[in-house]
Amino acid sequence: MTAYIIRRLLLTAPVVVLLSVIIFVVLYVMPGDVALAVLGQFASPAELAAMREKLGLDRPAVVQYLSWAGKIFKGDFGTSFFYGEGVPVLQTILQRLPVSLQLGASAIVLGIALGLPLGIIAALRRNSLIDLGVTSFAVSGLAMPSFWMAILLILLFAVRLDWLPPSGFVPFAEDPIGNLRHLALPAFVLGVDIAAVVARLVRSEMLEVLGQDYVRTARSKGLREHVVVLRHVLRNALIPVVTLLGLLAGRLVSGSVIIETIFALPGVGQLTVSSLFNRDLPLVQATLFLITMGVVFGNLLVDLAYGYLDPRIRHA
Amino acid sequence: MHSQETAVAASATVPQKNALIAGLRRYSRSPTGLAGASLVLLVFLAAILAPWLAPWDQREVDLLNVLGSPSRAHLLGTDELGRDVLSRVIHGARPALIVSLSAVALAMLIGVPLGMAAGYFRGKVDTVIGRVVDAFLAFPTLILALAVNAMLGAGLVTTIVSLGVASWPGFSRLVRGQTLSLRERDWVTAARALGSNSPRILFLHIAPNLVSVIIVVSSINLAGYILAEAGLSFLGLGVPPPAVSWGRMLRTGYPFLESSFWPAVVPGMAIFITVLGFNLLGDGLRDFLDPRLRQK
């Protein structure tokens, strides 16, 4: 297992370097003057030149990249153009991170709590009305744009019934009930998307495993059905679901960018969108780098868990 | 001589034609696939026939009929500028399909050759391509597309390029896996033994066997692009006016939700139907093209 972990870490290192290059290229080679975005259209040419020099934009691209990459690997992402003079970008992101983490964790818990039993029941009652219902839910959940579902839920629960707030956020420490009420709709929207993916995968994996010889053997030994399902079927069917959790990280980040914007949640997703609109380069670079790092290391953890659960993987 | 050639050509086309009819018949037996194909066909027809199908000019502003409820004149009501929602939804099918079809073509153009090269040559080529793929896969598609569109400026071409560039690694990884398996098959070994060079093997012996899996994944990816384009437009970074975008319609209709729900709800329904159609089509094609599933 140690050799497997070292091998996976060695494979991740060049990916991290490549990611930093891609982010730099996407943001620096693009047209548009960052100095102009900072100072506004009424700035004089002298002011613009001074700002370019201050930001280091007059240096060759390679020098700029090496300087930026050197700093970020030390944890220095620079200071934001718009969030106060001298405020480190990392501080701004870390302030927003708990909101996104709470939203993401709630969505994952909800998604698994909903998707897992639905997938299992659908597989065990194949071709029944329940199966049809679960499959229809999964297909519809995957096809429904999250922002549309959010709008429909706001219309019903906030506008018509007045049960939940349409937007905004209250920290858990300040008002636990208010916090949960504000997160209910956004977490549900993201959770349904995850539940649809999980239910679909669990159903198909369960069906695959149910047809295996060792399940027939377990049944022929006279084991009770729930023992067969829990001990032999579910355990094997869940291994691919672990991989799915890694893939869901990216889906969740994309979803939260839109959902945080609709529900006015002060998270990293909303910060990413506003920094892109403001052309706040240090903040854009930092959010992109940290989001992708989150996905890379999330996938790495999933790979390691997968290797632990399935010995065939680490010996491959 | 001429009649002989005609006879040979005829004998070759008859079985092909029969196989095509048999294939279509088999596909039409799948309710999922049939439902998906019907929905996709509906959206394509709306896009192609938009000028004739739309009852009103999609850009015609009528400030005396702002946020008008659905009526006989405006079946799905009017938006905040008095424009006919039905006509705008029909016209919105065009940019949605143009963006998604072009983005899938671009993603294939980059991802398929790189995946084939990685899977066929393995070794250093595979390692280098694999790391680049891993790096791009770390970007959630919407995030990378957002960044590119924000930096380059939103537009039809930018949206196509950003979605294509953000999603090619998926194609590359899939094709690599298939190529790794195909290169060990007997007919490839035989071709190599007969002296065929690598490009010849890749194009004549491996590529044709990748077609079915690429078709299935393309169909499912098309659904993803429709959602992503709508998401970009919803955030104000997708296809700009005067083109009609379902995502932008949703965004502009959203503030009036309390008094008039139709300007926001109707375009959402159009996105849902289109994505559902492509997903079901993909499922149907997978069942149809995957012999393992067909035997089951």
Coordinates of C-alpha atoms in Angstrom, one line a residue:
Chain A
M1 CA 0.0 0.0 0.0
T2 CA 2.9 2.4 0.8
A3 CA 4.4 1.9 -2.6
Y4 CA 1.0 2.5 -4.2
I5 CA 0.6 5.8 -2.2
I6 CA 4.1 6.9 -3.3
R7 CA 3.4 6.0 -6.9
R8 CA 0.1 8.0 -6.9
L9 CA 1.8 11.0 -5.3
L10 CA 4.6 11.0 -7.8
L11 CA 2.0 11.0 -10.6
T12 CA 0.2 13.9 -9.0
A13 CA 3.2 16.2 -8.8
P14 CA 3.5 17.0 -12.6
V15 CA -0.3 17.4 -12.8
V16 CA 0.0 20.2 -10.1
V17 CA 2.7 21.9 -12.1
L18 CA 0.8 21.6 -15.4
L19 CA -2.3 23.0 -13.7
S20 CA -0.4 26.1 -12.6
V21 CA 0.8 26.6 -16.2
I22 CA -2.7 26.2 -17.7
I23 CA -4.2 28.7 -15.2
F24 CA -1.4 31.2 -15.9
V25 CA -1.7 30.8 -19.7
V26 CA -5.5 31.1 -19.6
L27 CA -5.4 34.3 -17.6
Y28 CA -2.2 36.0 -18.9
V29 CA -2.2 35.3 -22.6
M30 CA -5.8 36.5 -22.9
P31 CA -6.5 39.9 -24.4
G32 CA -7.5 42.8 -22.2
D33 CA -5.5 45.1 -20.0
V34 CA -5.5 44.2 -16.3
A35 CA -4.2 47.7 -15.4
L36 CA -7.2 49.2 -17.2
A37 CA -9.5 46.9 -15.3
V38 CA -8.0 48.0 -12.0
L39 CA -7.9 51.8 -12.7
G40 CA -10.9 52.2 -14.9
Q41 CA -11.3 53.7 -18.4
F42 CA -10.5 57.3 -17.3
A43 CA -6.9 56.4 -16.2
S44 CA -4.1 58.3 -18.0
P45 CA -1.5 56.3 -20.0
A46 CA 1.1 57.3 -17.4
E47 CA -1.0 55.9 -14.6
L48 CA -1.6 52.7 -16.6
A49 CA 2.1 52.3 -17.2
A50 CA 2.8 52.8 -13.5
M51 CA 0.2 50.2 -12.6
R52 CA 1.6 47.7 -15.1
E53 CA 5.0 48.1 -13.6
K54 CA 3.6 47.8 -10.0
L55 CA 1.8 44.6 -10.9
G56 CA 4.8 43.2 -12.8
L57 CA 2.9 43.0 -16.0
D58 CA 5.7 44.6 -18.0
R59 CA 8.0 41.6 -17.4
P60 CA 8.3 38.7 -19.9
A61 CA 5.6 36.0 -19.5
V62 CA 8.0 33.3 -18.3
V63 CA 9.4 35.6 -15.6
Q64 CA 5.9 36.5 -14.5
Y65 CA 4.9 32.8 -14.4
L66 CA 8.0 31.7 -12.4
S67 CA 7.5 34.6 -9.9
W68 CA 3.8 33.7 -9.5
A69 CA 4.4 29.9 -9.2
G70 CA 7.2 30.4 -6.7
K71 CA 4.9 32.5 -4.5
I72 CA 1.9 30.2 -4.7
F73 CA 3.9 27.2 -3.7
K74 CA 4.8 29.2 -0.5
G75 CA 1.1 29.9 0.0
D76 CA 1.4 33.6 -1.1
F77 CA -1.4 34.2 -3.6
G78 CA -0.9 38.0 -3.6
T79 CA -3.5 40.7 -2.7
S80 CA -6.8 41.3 -4.3
F81 CA -7.4 44.4 -6.6
F82 CA -10.9 44.9 -5.2
Y83 CA -11.2 43.5 -1.6
G84 CA -9.2 46.2 0.2
E85 CA -5.5 47.2 -0.2
G86 CA -3.1 44.7 1.3
V87 CA -5.7 42.0 2.1
P88 CA -4.2 38.6 1.1
V89 CA -6.3 36.8 -1.4
L90 CA -6.0 33.6 0.6
Q91 CA -7.6 35.3 3.6
T92 CA -10.6 36.4 1.4
I93 CA -11.0 32.8 0.2
L94 CA -10.6 31.2 3.6
Q95 CA -13.3 33.5 5.0
R96 CA -15.7 32.2 2.3
L97 CA -14.7 28.5 2.4
P98 CA -16.8 27.4 5.4
V99 CA -20.0 28.4 3.5
S100 CA -19.1 26.4 0.5
L101 CA -17.9 23.4 2.5
Q102 CA -21.1 23.4 4.5
L103 CA -23.2 23.6 1.3
G104 CA -21.1 20.8 -0.4
A105 CA -21.1 18.5 2.6
S106 CA -24.9 18.9 3.1
A107 CA -25.5 18.2 -0.6
I108 CA -23.3 15.1 -0.5
V109 CA -24.9 13.7 2.6
L110 CA -28.4 14.4 1.2
G111 CA -27.5 13.0 -2.2
I112 CA -26.1 9.7 -0.8
A113 CA -28.9 9.4 1.8
L114 CA -31.5 9.7 -1.0
G115 CA -29.6 8.1 -3.9
L116 CA -28.3 5.0 -2.2
P117 CA -31.5 3.5 -0.9
L118 CA -33.3 4.4 -4.1
G119 CA -30.7 2.6 -6.2
I120 CA -30.8 -0.5 -4.0
I121 CA -34.6 -0.7 -4.0
A122 CA -34.8 -0.2 -7.8
A123 CA -32.3 -3.0 -8.4
L124 CA -34.0 -5.4 -6.0
R125 CA -37.4 -4.7 -7.5
R126 CA -36.2 -4.7 -11.1
N127 CA -38.9 -3.9 -13.8
S128 CA -41.4 -3.0 -11.1
L129 CA -43.2 0.3 -10.7
I130 CA -40.7 1.3 -8.0
D131 CA -37.9 0.7 -10.4
L132 CA -39.7 2.8 -13.1
G133 CA -40.2 5.6 -10.5
V134 CA -36.5 5.6 -9.4
T135 CA -35.2 5.5 -13.0
S136 CA -37.5 8.3 -14.0
F137 CA -36.3 10.3 -11.0
A138 CA -32.7 9.7 -11.9
V139 CA -33.2 10.6 -15.6
S140 CA -35.1 13.7 -14.7
G141 CA -32.7 14.8 -12.0
L142 CA -29.8 14.5 -14.4
A143 CA -31.6 16.5 -17.1
M144 CA -32.9 19.3 -14.9
P145 CA -30.8 22.5 -14.9
S146 CA -29.9 23.2 -11.3
F147 CA -30.7 26.9 -11.7
W148 CA -34.2 26.1 -13.0
M149 CA -34.9 23.7 -10.2
A150 CA -33.7 26.4 -7.8
I151 CA -36.1 29.0 -9.3
L152 CA -39.0 26.5 -9.1
L153 CA -38.3 25.8 -5.5
I154 CA -37.9 29.5 -4.6
L155 CA -41.2 30.1 -6.4
L156 CA -42.9 27.3 -4.3
F157 CA -41.3 27.4 -0.9
A158 CA -40.3 31.1 -0.6
V159 CA -42.7 33.0 -2.7
R160 CA -46.0 31.0 -2.6
L161 CA -45.7 29.2 0.8
D162 CA -43.3 31.5 2.5
W163 CA -41.7 28.6 4.4
L164 CA -38.1 29.3 3.6
P165 CA -36.0 32.4 2.8
P166 CA -35.4 32.9 -1.0
S167 CA -31.7 33.9 -0.5
G168 CA -29.0 35.0 1.9
F169 CA -27.0 33.3 4.6
V170 CA -26.6 33.3 8.4
P171 CA -23.6 31.6 10.1
F172 CA -24.4 28.5 12.1
A173 CA -22.7 30.0 15.2
E174 CA -25.0 33.0 15.1
D175 CA -28.4 31.3 14.4
P176 CA -28.3 27.5 13.9
I177 CA -32.0 27.3 12.8
G178 CA -31.7 30.3 10.5
N179 CA -28.5 28.8 9.0
L180 CA -30.3 25.5 8.2
R181 CA -33.3 27.3 6.8
H182 CA -31.1 29.3 4.5
L183 CA -29.2 26.3 3.3
A184 CA -32.2 23.9 2.9
L185 CA -33.1 24.9 -0.7
P186 CA -29.5 25.2 -2.1
A187 CA -28.4 22.0 -0.5
F188 CA -31.5 20.2 -1.8
V189 CA -30.9 21.4 -5.4
L190 CA -27.3 20.2 -5.4
G191 CA -28.3 17.0 -3.4
V192 CA -30.9 16.0 -5.9
D193 CA -28.3 16.1 -8.7
I194 CA -26.0 13.9 -6.7
A195 CA -28.8 11.6 -5.7
A196 CA -29.7 11.1 -9.4
V197 CA -26.2 10.1 -10.3
V198 CA -25.7 7.8 -7.2
A199 CA -29.1 6.1 -7.6
R200 CA -28.4 5.3 -11.3
L201 CA -24.9 3.9 -10.6
V202 CA -25.9 1.9 -7.5
R203 CA -28.8 0.4 -9.5
S204 CA -26.7 -0.7 -12.4
E205 CA -23.8 -2.0 -10.2
M206 CA -26.3 -3.9 -8.0
L207 CA -27.8 -5.5 -11.1
E208 CA -24.4 -6.5 -12.4
V209 CA -23.4 -8.0 -9.0
L210 CA -26.7 -9.8 -8.5
G211 CA -26.0 -11.8 -11.7
Q212 CA -22.6 -13.0 -10.5
D213 CA -21.9 -16.7 -9.7
Y214 CA -20.9 -16.0 -6.1
V215 CA -24.3 -14.5 -5.3
R216 CA -26.0 -17.6 -6.7
T217 CA -23.7 -19.7 -4.6
A218 CA -24.5 -17.6 -1.5
R219 CA -28.2 -18.1 -2.2
S220 CA -27.9 -21.8 -2.8
K221 CA -26.1 -22.1 0.6
G222 CA -29.4 -21.0 2.1
L223 CA -28.3 -17.6 3.2
R224 CA -31.2 -15.2 3.9
E225 CA -31.8 -12.6 1.2
H226 CA -30.9 -9.6 3.4
V227 CA -27.6 -11.3 4.3
V228 CA -26.9 -11.9 0.6
V229 CA -27.7 -8.3 -0.3
L230 CA -25.8 -6.6 2.5
R231 CA -22.8 -8.9 2.7
H232 CA -22.2 -10.0 -0.9
V233 CA -24.0 -7.7 -3.2
L234 CA -23.9 -4.2 -1.7
R235 CA -20.3 -4.4 -0.5
N236 CA -19.1 -5.1 -4.1
A237 CA -21.6 -2.8 -5.8
L238 CA -20.4 0.1 -3.6
I239 CA -16.7 0.0 -4.8
P240 CA -17.4 2.0 -8.0
V241 CA -19.6 4.4 -6.0
V242 CA -16.4 5.4 -4.1
T243 CA -14.8 6.4 -7.4
L244 CA -17.9 8.4 -8.3
L245 CA -17.5 10.5 -5.2
G246 CA -14.2 11.8 -6.7
L247 CA -15.9 12.6 -10.0
L248 CA -18.7 14.4 -8.1
A249 CA -16.3 16.9 -6.6
G250 CA -16.0 18.7 -10.0
R251 CA -19.8 18.5 -10.6
L252 CA -20.4 19.9 -7.1
V253 CA -18.1 22.8 -7.7
S254 CA -19.7 23.7 -11.0
G255 CA -23.1 23.4 -9.5
S256 CA -22.2 25.5 -6.4
V257 CA -20.9 28.4 -8.6
I258 CA -24.4 28.9 -10.0
I259 CA -26.4 27.9 -6.9
E260 CA -24.4 30.3 -4.6
T261 CA -25.0 33.1 -7.1
I262 CA -28.8 32.4 -7.2
F263 CA -29.2 32.1 -3.4
A264 CA -26.7 34.9 -2.7
L265 CA -24.6 32.6 -0.5
P266 CA -21.2 34.2 0.3
G267 CA -19.2 31.2 -0.7
V268 CA -16.1 30.5 -2.9
G269 CA -18.4 29.8 -6.0
Q270 CA -19.9 33.3 -5.8
L271 CA -16.5 34.8 -5.2
T272 CA -15.1 33.1 -8.3
V273 CA -17.9 34.6 -10.5
S274 CA -17.5 38.1 -9.0
S275 CA -13.7 38.0 -9.3
L276 CA -14.1 36.9 -13.0
F277 CA -16.5 39.8 -13.7
N278 CA -14.1 42.2 -11.8
R279 CA -11.0 40.8 -13.6
D280 CA -9.5 40.5 -10.2
L281 CA -6.5 38.4 -11.5
P282 CA -4.9 37.4 -8.2
L283 CA -8.2 36.3 -6.8
V284 CA -9.2 34.5 -10.1
Q285 CA -5.9 32.7 -10.2
A286 CA -6.1 31.7 -6.5
T287 CA -9.7 30.4 -6.7
L288 CA -9.0 28.4 -9.9
F289 CA -5.8 27.0 -8.5
L290 CA -7.4 26.0 -5.2
I291 CA -10.5 24.6 -6.8
T292 CA -8.5 22.4 -9.1
M293 CA -6.2 21.4 -6.3
G294 CA -9.3 20.4 -4.4
V295 CA -10.4 18.2 -7.3
V296 CA -6.9 16.7 -7.8
F297 CA -6.5 15.8 -4.1
G298 CA -10.1 14.7 -3.8
N299 CA -9.5 12.3 -6.6
L300 CA -6.2 11.2 -5.1
L301 CA -7.9 10.3 -1.8
V302 CA -10.6 8.4 -3.7
D303 CA -7.9 6.5 -5.7
L304 CA -6.2 5.6 -2.4
A305 CA -9.5 4.5 -0.9
Y306 CA -10.2 2.5 -4.0
G307 CA -6.8 0.9 -3.8
Y308 CA -7.4 0.0 -0.2
L309 CA -10.9 -1.4 -0.9
D310 CA -9.9 -3.4 -4.0
P311 CA -6.4 -4.9 -3.8
R312 CA -6.5 -5.6 -7.6
I313 CA -6.1 -1.9 -8.2
R314 CA -3.0 -1.3 -6.2
H315 CA -1.3 -4.3 -7.7
A316 CA -2.2 -3.4 -11.3
Chain B
M1 CA -18.3 -5.1 -67.6
H2 CA -20.5 -2.2 -66.7
S3 CA -23.4 -4.5 -65.8
Q4 CA -21.1 -6.7 -63.8
E5 CA -20.0 -3.8 -61.7
T6 CA -23.5 -2.6 -61.2
A7 CA -24.5 -6.1 -60.1
V8 CA -21.7 -6.2 -57.6
A9 CA -22.5 -2.8 -56.3
A10 CA -26.2 -3.7 -56.0
S11 CA -25.4 -6.9 -54.1
A12 CA -23.2 -5.0 -51.7
T13 CA -25.8 -2.3 -51.1
V14 CA -28.7 -4.6 -50.5
P15 CA -27.3 -6.3 -47.4
Q16 CA -26.1 -2.9 -46.1
K17 CA -29.6 -1.5 -46.6
N18 CA -31.2 -4.5 -44.9
A19 CA -28.8 -4.2 -42.0
L20 CA -29.6 -0.5 -41.7
I21 CA -33.4 -1.3 -41.7
A22 CA -32.9 -4.1 -39.2
G23 CA -30.8 -1.8 -37.0
L24 CA -33.4 0.9 -37.1
R25 CA -36.1 -1.6 -36.3
R26 CA -34.1 -2.9 -33.4
Y27 CA -33.5 0.6 -32.1
S28 CA -37.2 1.5 -32.4
R29 CA -38.0 -1.4 -30.0
S30 CA -36.2 0.5 -27.2
P31 CA -38.8 2.8 -25.6
T32 CA -36.0 4.9 -24.0
G33 CA -34.1 5.3 -27.2
L34 CA -37.2 6.1 -29.2
A35 CA -38.3 8.7 -26.6
G36 CA -34.9 10.3 -26.7
A37 CA -34.7 10.3 -30.5
S38 CA -38.2 11.9 -30.7
L39 CA -37.3 14.7 -28.3
V40 CA -34.0 15.4 -30.1
L41 CA -35.8 15.4 -33.4
L42 CA -38.4 17.9 -32.0
V43 CA -35.6 20.2 -31.0
F44 CA -33.8 19.9 -34.3
L45 CA -37.0 20.7 -36.1
A46 CA -37.6 23.7 -33.9
A47 CA -34.1 25.0 -34.7
I48 CA -34.4 24.4 -38.5
L49 CA -37.9 25.6 -38.9
A50 CA -37.8 28.4 -36.3
P51 CA -38.6 31.3 -38.7
W52 CA -41.7 29.4 -39.9
L53 CA -42.8 27.9 -36.6
A54 CA -42.5 31.0 -34.4
P55 CA -45.8 32.9 -34.4
W56 CA -44.1 36.2 -33.7
D57 CA -40.8 37.9 -34.4
Q58 CA -38.6 36.8 -31.5
R59 CA -37.1 40.4 -31.1
E60 CA -40.4 42.3 -31.5
V61 CA -40.8 44.5 -28.4
D62 CA -44.3 45.4 -27.2
L63 CA -44.1 47.7 -24.2
L64 CA -47.9 47.8 -24.0
N65 CA -48.0 44.0 -23.4
V66 CA -45.1 43.5 -20.8
L67 CA -45.2 40.2 -18.9
G68 CA -48.6 39.3 -20.5
S69 CA -50.1 36.1 -19.3
P70 CA -50.5 33.2 -21.7
S71 CA -53.3 34.0 -24.1
R72 CA -54.6 33.0 -27.5
A73 CA -52.3 35.5 -29.2
H74 CA -49.3 34.6 -27.0
L75 CA -49.6 31.0 -26.1
L76 CA -46.8 31.1 -23.5
G77 CA -47.1 34.7 -22.6
T78 CA -44.7 37.6 -23.1
D79 CA -41.5 38.6 -21.3
E80 CA -40.4 41.8 -19.5
L81 CA -40.2 43.6 -22.9
G82 CA -43.4 42.2 -24.3
R83 CA -41.7 39.8 -26.6
D84 CA -43.4 36.5 -27.3
V85 CA -42.0 33.7 -25.1
L86 CA -42.9 30.9 -27.4
S87 CA -41.2 32.4 -30.4
R88 CA -38.1 33.1 -28.3
V89 CA -38.0 29.6 -27.0
I90 CA -38.2 28.2 -30.5
H91 CA -35.4 30.4 -31.7
G92 CA -33.4 29.6 -28.6
A93 CA -32.9 26.0 -30.0
R94 CA -30.6 27.3 -32.7
P95 CA -27.7 28.7 -30.5
A96 CA -28.1 25.8 -28.1
L97 CA -27.6 23.2 -30.9
I98 CA -24.9 25.2 -32.7
V99 CA -22.9 25.5 -29.5
S100 CA -23.3 21.9 -28.4
L101 CA -22.7 20.3 -31.8
S102 CA -19.6 22.5 -32.5
A103 CA -18.2 22.0 -29.0
V104 CA -18.5 18.2 -29.3
A105 CA -16.8 18.3 -32.7
L106 CA -13.9 20.4 -31.3
A107 CA -13.6 18.1 -28.2
M108 CA -13.5 15.1 -30.5
L109 CA -11.0 16.7 -32.8
I110 CA -8.6 17.2 -29.9
G111 CA -9.4 14.3 -27.7
V112 CA -9.8 11.4 -30.1
P113 CA -6.4 11.6 -31.9
L114 CA -4.6 12.2 -28.6
G115 CA -6.4 9.3 -26.9
M116 CA -5.6 7.0 -29.9
A117 CA -1.9 8.0 -29.8
A118 CA -1.7 7.5 -26.0
G119 CA -3.4 4.1 -26.2
Y120 CA -1.5 2.8 -29.3
F121 CA 2.0 4.0 -28.6
R122 CA 1.9 3.7 -24.8
G123 CA 5.2 4.5 -23.0
K124 CA 6.3 8.1 -22.9
V125 CA 3.6 9.3 -25.3
D126 CA 1.0 7.9 -23.0
T127 CA 2.6 9.3 -19.9
V128 CA 2.9 12.9 -21.3
I129 CA -0.7 12.9 -22.7
G130 CA -2.0 11.2 -19.6
R131 CA -0.6 14.0 -17.3
V132 CA -2.1 16.7 -19.6
V133 CA -5.4 14.9 -19.5
D134 CA -5.3 14.6 -15.7
A135 CA -4.5 18.4 -15.4
F136 CA -7.4 19.4 -17.7
L137 CA -9.8 16.9 -15.9
A138 CA -9.1 18.7 -12.7
F139 CA -11.0 21.8 -14.1
P140 CA -14.7 21.5 -13.7
T141 CA -16.0 22.2 -17.2
L142 CA -18.1 25.1 -16.3
I143 CA -15.3 26.8 -14.2
L144 CA -12.8 26.6 -17.1
A145 CA -15.4 27.8 -19.6
L146 CA -16.4 30.6 -17.3
A147 CA -12.8 31.7 -16.9
V148 CA -12.1 31.6 -20.7
N149 CA -15.3 33.4 -21.5
A150 CA -14.7 36.1 -18.8
M151 CA -11.2 36.7 -20.1
L152 CA -11.9 36.5 -23.9
G153 CA -15.4 38.1 -23.7
A154 CA -18.6 36.2 -24.1
G155 CA -19.6 35.1 -27.6
L156 CA -20.8 32.2 -29.7
V157 CA -17.3 31.2 -30.9
T158 CA -15.7 31.7 -27.4
T159 CA -18.4 29.5 -25.8
I160 CA -17.8 26.8 -28.4
V161 CA -14.0 27.0 -27.9
S162 CA -14.2 27.1 -24.1
L163 CA -16.6 24.1 -23.8
G164 CA -14.6 22.1 -26.4
V165 CA -11.3 22.8 -24.7
A166 CA -12.7 22.1 -21.3
S167 CA -14.1 18.7 -22.3
W168 CA -11.7 17.1 -24.7
P169 CA -9.9 15.1 -21.9
G170 CA -13.1 13.0 -21.4
F171 CA -12.9 11.8 -25.0
S172 CA -9.2 11.3 -24.8
R173 CA -9.4 9.1 -21.7
L174 CA -12.2 7.0 -23.2
V175 CA -10.5 6.5 -26.6
R176 CA -7.2 5.6 -24.9
G177 CA -8.8 2.8 -22.9
Q178 CA -10.5 1.4 -26.0
T179 CA -7.4 1.7 -28.1
L180 CA -5.3 -0.1 -25.4
S181 CA -7.7 -3.0 -25.7
L182 CA -8.0 -2.9 -29.5
R183 CA -4.3 -2.9 -30.2
E184 CA -4.0 -6.3 -28.7
R185 CA -6.6 -7.9 -30.9
D186 CA -5.7 -10.6 -33.4
W187 CA -6.6 -8.6 -36.5
V188 CA -4.3 -5.7 -35.4
T189 CA -1.4 -8.2 -34.8
A190 CA -2.1 -9.7 -38.2
A191 CA -2.1 -6.3 -39.8
R192 CA 1.2 -5.5 -38.1
A193 CA 2.7 -8.8 -39.2
L194 CA 1.7 -8.1 -42.8
G195 CA 3.7 -4.9 -42.6
S196 CA 1.1 -2.2 -42.0
N197 CA 2.6 0.9 -40.5
S198 CA 1.1 2.6 -37.4
P199 CA -1.0 5.3 -39.1
R200 CA -2.5 2.7 -41.4
I201 CA -3.4 0.4 -38.4
L202 CA -4.7 3.4 -36.4
F203 CA -7.0 4.7 -39.2
L204 CA -8.0 1.4 -40.9
H205 CA -8.2 -1.1 -38.1
I206 CA -8.6 0.8 -34.8
A207 CA -10.6 4.0 -35.7
P208 CA -13.6 2.2 -37.2
N209 CA -14.0 0.2 -34.0
L210 CA -14.1 3.4 -31.9
V211 CA -17.0 4.9 -33.8
S212 CA -19.8 3.4 -31.8
V213 CA -18.4 4.3 -28.4
I214 CA -17.7 7.8 -29.6
I215 CA -21.2 8.2 -30.8
V216 CA -22.7 7.2 -27.5
V217 CA -20.4 9.5 -25.5
S218 CA -21.0 12.4 -27.9
S219 CA -24.7 12.1 -27.4
I220 CA -24.3 12.2 -23.6
N221 CA -21.8 15.1 -23.9
L222 CA -24.2 17.1 -26.0
A223 CA -26.6 17.1 -23.1
G224 CA -23.8 18.4 -20.9
Y225 CA -23.0 21.2 -23.3
I226 CA -26.6 22.3 -23.5
L227 CA -26.6 22.6 -19.7
A228 CA -23.2 24.3 -19.6
E229 CA -24.1 26.8 -22.3
A230 CA -27.4 27.6 -20.4
G231 CA -25.4 27.9 -17.2
L232 CA -22.9 30.3 -18.8
S233 CA -25.7 32.4 -20.3
F234 CA -27.5 32.4 -17.0
L235 CA -24.4 33.9 -15.4
G236 CA -24.2 36.4 -18.2
L237 CA -21.1 34.8 -19.9
G238 CA -22.7 32.7 -22.7
V239 CA -24.1 33.5 -26.1
P240 CA -24.7 37.3 -26.2
P241 CA -27.8 39.1 -27.7
P242 CA -29.2 39.4 -30.3
A243 CA -29.1 35.6 -30.4
V244 CA -31.7 34.1 -28.1
S245 CA -30.3 31.9 -25.3
W246 CA -32.5 29.8 -23.0
G247 CA -30.1 30.5 -20.1
R248 CA -30.3 34.2 -20.5
M249 CA -34.1 34.1 -20.9
L250 CA -34.2 32.4 -17.6
R251 CA -32.0 35.0 -16.0
T252 CA -33.9 38.0 -17.3
G253 CA -37.3 36.4 -16.4
Y254 CA -36.1 35.4 -12.9
P255 CA -36.7 38.9 -11.2
F256 CA -40.3 38.8 -12.2
L257 CA -41.0 35.4 -10.8
E258 CA -43.4 36.6 -8.1
S259 CA -45.8 38.2 -10.6
S260 CA -45.2 36.2 -13.8
F261 CA -43.5 32.8 -13.7
W262 CA -43.6 32.0 -17.5
P263 CA -40.6 34.0 -18.7
A264 CA -38.4 32.0 -16.4
V265 CA -40.2 28.6 -16.3
V266 CA -40.7 28.1 -20.0
P267 CA -37.0 28.3 -21.2
G268 CA -36.1 26.0 -18.2
M269 CA -38.6 23.5 -19.6
A270 CA -36.9 23.8 -23.1
I271 CA -33.5 23.1 -21.6
F272 CA -34.9 20.1 -19.6
I273 CA -36.6 18.5 -22.6
T274 CA -33.5 18.9 -24.8
V275 CA -31.1 17.5 -22.1
L276 CA -33.5 14.7 -21.4
G277 CA -33.7 13.9 -25.1
F278 CA -29.9 13.7 -25.6
N279 CA -29.5 11.7 -22.4
L280 CA -32.1 9.2 -23.4
L281 CA -30.8 9.0 -27.0
G282 CA -27.3 8.3 -25.5
D283 CA -28.8 5.5 -23.3
G284 CA -30.7 4.0 -26.3
L285 CA -27.6 4.2 -28.5
R286 CA -25.5 2.5 -25.8
D287 CA -27.9 -0.3 -25.4
F288 CA -28.2 -0.6 -29.2
L289 CA -24.4 -0.4 -30.0
D290 CA -23.1 -2.4 -27.1
P291 CA -23.3 -6.1 -28.1
R292 CA -22.8 -7.2 -24.5
L293 CA -25.9 -5.4 -23.4
R294 CA -27.8 -6.4 -26.6
Q295 CA -27.3 -10.1 -25.8
K296 CA -28.7 -9.6 -22.3

